[in-house]
GROMACS .gro file of C-alpha atoms in nm:
model
  233
    1UNK     CA    1  -1.370   4.893   4.822
    2UNK     CA    2  -1.185   4.728   5.108
    3UNK     CA    3  -0.859   4.636   4.929
    4UNK     CA    4  -0.919   4.271   5.016
    5UNK     CA    5  -1.271   4.296   4.858
    6UNK     CA    6  -1.095   4.433   4.504
    7UNK     CA    7  -0.868   4.129   4.518
    8UNK     CA    8  -1.121   3.857   4.549
    9UNK     CA    9  -1.306   4.100   4.284
   10UNK     CA   10  -1.096   4.060   4.019
   11UNK     CA   11  -1.001   3.705   4.105
   12UNK     CA   12  -1.350   3.601   4.056
   13UNK     CA   13  -1.333   3.825   3.702
   14UNK     CA   14  -1.042   3.654   3.586
   15UNK     CA   15  -1.126   3.316   3.697
   16UNK     CA   16  -1.496   3.358   3.529
   17UNK     CA   17  -1.314   3.482   3.202
   18UNK     CA   18  -1.090   3.190   3.192
   19UNK     CA   19  -1.401   2.907   3.220
   20UNK     CA   20  -1.545   3.093   2.939
   21UNK     CA   21  -1.205   3.062   2.747
   22UNK     CA   22  -1.228   2.671   2.821
   23UNK     CA   23  -1.542   2.609   2.770
   24UNK     CA   24  -1.493   2.774   2.390
   25UNK     CA   25  -1.215   2.597   2.310
   26UNK     CA   26  -1.345   2.273   2.420
   27UNK     CA   27  -1.645   2.376   2.200
   28UNK     CA   28  -1.445   2.370   1.894
   29UNK     CA   29  -1.492   2.115   1.649
   30UNK     CA   30  -1.204   1.856   1.638
   31UNK     CA   31  -1.025   1.834   1.356
   32UNK     CA   32  -1.166   1.627   1.027
   33UNK     CA   33  -1.039   1.277   1.070
   34UNK     CA   34  -0.841   1.188   0.752
   35UNK     CA   35  -0.897   0.841   0.614
   36UNK     CA   36  -0.652   0.556   0.528
   37UNK     CA   37  -0.611   0.632   0.073
   38UNK     CA   38  -0.410   0.460  -0.149
   39UNK     CA   39  -0.271   0.722  -0.439
   40UNK     CA   40  -0.135   0.440  -0.639
   41UNK     CA   41  -0.004   0.037  -0.697
   42UNK     CA   42   0.389   0.112  -0.645
   43UNK     CA   43   0.518   0.073  -0.960
   44UNK     CA   44   0.452   0.215  -1.282
   45UNK     CA   45   0.231   0.033  -1.523
   46UNK     CA   46   0.284   0.068  -1.947
   47UNK     CA   47   0.141  -0.088  -2.282
   48UNK     CA   48   0.316  -0.388  -2.356
   49UNK     CA   49   0.638  -0.297  -2.570
   50UNK     CA   50   0.721  -0.622  -2.774
   51UNK     CA   51   1.074  -0.522  -2.892
   52UNK     CA   52   1.203  -0.447  -2.508
   53UNK     CA   53   0.920  -0.677  -2.339
   54UNK     CA   54   0.825  -0.416  -2.087
   55UNK     CA   55   0.467  -0.290  -1.971
   56UNK     CA   56   0.613   0.030  -1.746
   57UNK     CA   57   0.827  -0.127  -1.482
   58UNK     CA   58   0.731  -0.491  -1.576
   59UNK     CA   59   0.946  -0.750  -1.747
   60UNK     CA   60   0.784  -1.007  -1.956
   61UNK     CA   61   0.969  -1.321  -1.955
   62UNK     CA   62   0.880  -1.670  -2.034
   63UNK     CA   63   1.050  -1.834  -1.752
   64UNK     CA   64   0.766  -1.654  -1.515
   65UNK     CA   65   0.364  -1.820  -1.510
   66UNK     CA   66   0.253  -1.452  -1.401
   67UNK     CA   67   0.400  -1.092  -1.399
   68UNK     CA   68   0.160  -1.021  -1.182
   69UNK     CA   69   0.037  -1.261  -0.928
   70UNK     CA   70  -0.341  -1.074  -0.840
   71UNK     CA   71  -0.476  -1.036  -0.435
   72UNK     CA   72  -0.613  -1.448  -0.348
   73UNK     CA   73  -0.357  -1.605  -0.603
   74UNK     CA   74  -0.346  -1.956  -0.554
   75UNK     CA   75  -0.023  -2.131  -0.528
   76UNK     CA   76   0.164  -2.476  -0.363
   77UNK     CA   77   0.331  -2.433  -0.044
   78UNK     CA   78   0.630  -2.695   0.020
   79UNK     CA   79   0.367  -2.922   0.168
   80UNK     CA   80   0.219  -2.889  -0.217
   81UNK     CA   81  -0.085  -2.806  -0.039
   82UNK     CA   82  -0.283  -2.491  -0.169
   83UNK     CA   83  -0.244  -2.171  -0.043
   84UNK     CA   84  -0.355  -1.786  -0.110
   85UNK     CA   85  -0.174  -1.499  -0.119
   86UNK     CA   86  -0.314  -1.148   0.039
   87UNK     CA   87  -0.060  -0.928  -0.165
   88UNK     CA   88  -0.022  -0.780  -0.551
   89UNK     CA   89   0.310  -0.952  -0.679
   90UNK     CA   90   0.533  -0.797  -0.919
   91UNK     CA   91   0.792  -0.925  -1.199
   92UNK     CA   92   0.966  -0.555  -1.274
   93UNK     CA   93   1.312  -0.441  -1.394
   94UNK     CA   94   1.572  -0.461  -1.153
   95UNK     CA   95   1.610  -0.091  -1.243
   96UNK     CA   96   1.294   0.043  -1.122
   97UNK     CA   97   1.210   0.180  -0.858
   98UNK     CA   98   0.928   0.076  -0.598
   99UNK     CA   99   0.732   0.374  -0.458
  100UNK     CA  100   0.498   0.450  -0.141
  101UNK     CA  101   0.116   0.379  -0.240
  102UNK     CA  102   0.010   0.544   0.109
  103UNK     CA  103   0.087   0.823   0.340
  104UNK     CA  104   0.260   0.702   0.681
  105UNK     CA  105   0.533   0.648   0.864
  106UNK     CA  106   0.803   0.397   0.822
  107UNK     CA  107   0.762   0.114   1.115
  108UNK     CA  108   0.976  -0.123   1.100
  109UNK     CA  109   1.277  -0.235   0.800
  110UNK     CA  110   1.332  -0.594   0.841
  111UNK     CA  111   1.681  -0.755   0.743
  112UNK     CA  112   1.587  -1.102   0.565
  113UNK     CA  113   1.892  -1.255   0.553
  114UNK     CA  114   1.757  -1.594   0.421
  115UNK     CA  115   1.626  -1.411   0.094
  116UNK     CA  116   1.908  -1.126   0.101
  117UNK     CA  117   1.667  -0.854   0.134
  118UNK     CA  118   1.432  -0.601   0.349
  119UNK     CA  119   1.054  -0.622   0.451
  120UNK     CA  120   0.928  -0.253   0.492
  121UNK     CA  121   0.645  -0.165   0.734
  122UNK     CA  122   0.481   0.168   0.635
  123UNK     CA  123   0.208   0.294   0.902
  124UNK     CA  124  -0.044   0.494   0.821
  125UNK     CA  125  -0.077   0.858   1.030
  126UNK     CA  126  -0.409   0.953   0.940
  127UNK     CA  127  -0.533   0.573   1.031
  128UNK     CA  128  -0.269   0.395   1.240
  129UNK     CA  129  -0.474   0.067   1.202
  130UNK     CA  130  -0.366   0.049   0.859
  131UNK     CA  131   0.020  -0.017   0.780
  132UNK     CA  132   0.136  -0.134   0.393
  133UNK     CA  133   0.411  -0.392   0.426
  134UNK     CA  134   0.652  -0.363   0.064
  135UNK     CA  135   0.818  -0.705   0.084
  136UNK     CA  136   1.200  -0.787  -0.107
  137UNK     CA  137   1.360  -0.449  -0.137
  138UNK     CA  138   1.674  -0.403  -0.175
  139UNK     CA  139   1.912  -0.028  -0.206
  140UNK     CA  140   1.691   0.136   0.096
  141UNK     CA  141   1.595   0.490   0.037
  142UNK     CA  142   1.405   0.541   0.381
  143UNK     CA  143   1.470   0.489   0.738
  144UNK     CA  144   1.268   0.407   1.038
  145UNK     CA  145   1.066   0.728   1.162
  146UNK     CA  146   1.093   0.864   0.798
  147UNK     CA  147   0.750   1.020   0.700
  148UNK     CA  148   0.631   0.919   0.371
  149UNK     CA  149   0.399   1.060   0.097
  150UNK     CA  150   0.269   0.876  -0.168
  151UNK     CA  151   0.521   0.858  -0.408
  152UNK     CA  152   0.826   0.841  -0.203
  153UNK     CA  153   1.069   0.596  -0.310
  154UNK     CA  154   1.149   0.297  -0.091
  155UNK     CA  155   1.407   0.159  -0.311
  156UNK     CA  156   1.454  -0.170  -0.572
  157UNK     CA  157   1.305  -0.479  -0.560
  158UNK     CA  158   1.520  -0.778  -0.502
  159UNK     CA  159   1.689  -0.903  -0.816
  160UNK     CA  160   1.621  -1.272  -0.996
  161UNK     CA  161   1.854  -1.221  -1.248
  162UNK     CA  162   2.068  -0.917  -1.378
  163UNK     CA  163   1.754  -0.754  -1.529
  164UNK     CA  164   1.423  -0.905  -1.344
  165UNK     CA  165   1.365  -0.854  -0.980
  166UNK     CA  166   1.004  -0.903  -0.740
  167UNK     CA  167   0.860  -0.760  -0.467
  168UNK     CA  168   0.498  -0.797  -0.233
  169UNK     CA  169   0.235  -0.571  -0.149
  170UNK     CA  170   0.043  -0.568   0.150
  171UNK     CA  171  -0.263  -0.375   0.342
  172UNK     CA  172  -0.300  -0.519   0.685
  173UNK     CA  173  -0.569  -0.365   0.977
  174UNK     CA  174  -0.447  -0.461   1.302
  175UNK     CA  175  -0.804  -0.396   1.381
  176UNK     CA  176  -0.991  -0.667   1.179
  177UNK     CA  177  -0.670  -0.890   1.157
  178UNK     CA  178  -0.713  -0.866   0.760
  179UNK     CA  179  -0.521  -0.791   0.436
  180UNK     CA  180  -0.701  -0.617   0.195
  181UNK     CA  181  -0.685  -0.600  -0.187
  182UNK     CA  182  -0.590  -0.209  -0.246
  183UNK     CA  183  -0.838  -0.128  -0.466
  184UNK     CA  184  -1.122  -0.093  -0.113
  185UNK     CA  185  -0.906   0.212  -0.029
  186UNK     CA  186  -0.824   0.355  -0.385
  187UNK     CA  187  -0.827   0.743  -0.432
  188UNK     CA  188  -1.197   0.733  -0.593
  189UNK     CA  189  -1.057   1.030  -0.875
  190UNK     CA  190  -0.765   0.721  -0.945
  191UNK     CA  191  -0.968   0.409  -0.949
  192UNK     CA  192  -1.081   0.382  -1.320
  193UNK     CA  193  -0.772   0.443  -1.406
  194UNK     CA  194  -0.577   0.215  -1.235
  195UNK     CA  195  -0.801  -0.086  -1.288
  196UNK     CA  196  -0.764  -0.069  -1.632
  197UNK     CA  197  -0.387  -0.051  -1.568
  198UNK     CA  198  -0.450  -0.338  -1.431
  199UNK     CA  199  -0.670  -0.538  -1.644
  200UNK     CA  200  -0.481  -0.416  -1.937
  201UNK     CA  201  -0.156  -0.558  -1.805
  202UNK     CA  202  -0.296  -0.915  -1.747
  203UNK     CA  203  -0.414  -0.883  -2.089
  204UNK     CA  204  -0.114  -0.806  -2.278
  205UNK     CA  205   0.065  -1.114  -2.021
  206UNK     CA  206  -0.163  -1.361  -2.128
  207UNK     CA  207  -0.065  -1.268  -2.522
  208UNK     CA  208   0.239  -1.306  -2.421
  209UNK     CA  209   0.222  -1.602  -2.310
  210UNK     CA  210  -0.022  -1.810  -2.547
  211UNK     CA  211  -0.278  -1.851  -2.286
  212UNK     CA  212  -0.599  -1.644  -2.245
  213UNK     CA  213  -0.666  -1.899  -1.899
  214UNK     CA  214  -0.421  -1.758  -1.724
  215UNK     CA  215  -0.630  -1.486  -1.513
  216UNK     CA  216  -0.974  -1.572  -1.464
  217UNK     CA  217  -1.110  -1.247  -1.445
  218UNK     CA  218  -1.486  -1.356  -1.455
  219UNK     CA  219  -1.404  -1.413  -0.987
  220UNK     CA  220  -1.260  -1.050  -0.970
  221UNK     CA  221  -1.435  -0.817  -0.738
  222UNK     CA  222  -1.180  -0.561  -0.862
  223UNK     CA  223  -0.947  -0.611  -1.192
  224UNK     CA  224  -0.652  -0.860  -0.967
  225UNK     CA  225  -0.853  -0.912  -0.678
  226UNK     CA  226  -1.032  -1.193  -0.618
  227UNK     CA  227  -1.158  -1.093  -0.290
  228UNK     CA  228  -1.190  -0.776  -0.103
  229UNK     CA  229  -1.027  -0.907   0.195
  230UNK     CA  230  -0.876  -1.228   0.344
  231UNK     CA  231  -0.732  -1.348   0.634
  232UNK     CA  232  -0.387  -1.169   0.701
  233UNK     CA  233  -0.043  -1.392   0.801
   0.00000   0.00000   0.00000
């Protein structure tokens, strides 16, 4: 066989093997896409201690109408019109740490000079259409670009007094333009436990306030959620 023919033969063989390898690689199934999952509710829940007036991280104080404002809670805006809030709002101890409810990457840390605190946006890496917003935090423990796992410490709630702080948690989707009740995407193995925690907190608060009508649980789709979703803002 001539030298030129030998070279041409080996070139054909190499090209054939390369094509086989490419076909093999492209036929591999793509890795399964992980869904957006919420693992906790960002603070510690617990039974109401009548001596300390704490229920986990929550601080019971008669100056507040609600220690926990549910998803879809109705409030009055500055013009005295009713608006509904697409958040979970907490009144907790100043020294309690706020932790991440889901995985993601820190996309934005927004300084809010009017309230002297920060709003943090953490975009899911499993499903980037979802972002979790943590509003009114101080003593931030993270930076933009950090990879976050559920349970990672983010900071503390903005202080109202020397003992009490507050924060808001909101779950948004950029594709649907909606905010969601956190229980819509909760880890199924933990859903029952956390819905019971929320129900117990609301009952304890109503007992503390001496008013069983503060939360209308008959209208909830999940404990603490008047809707599954609502328009975001």
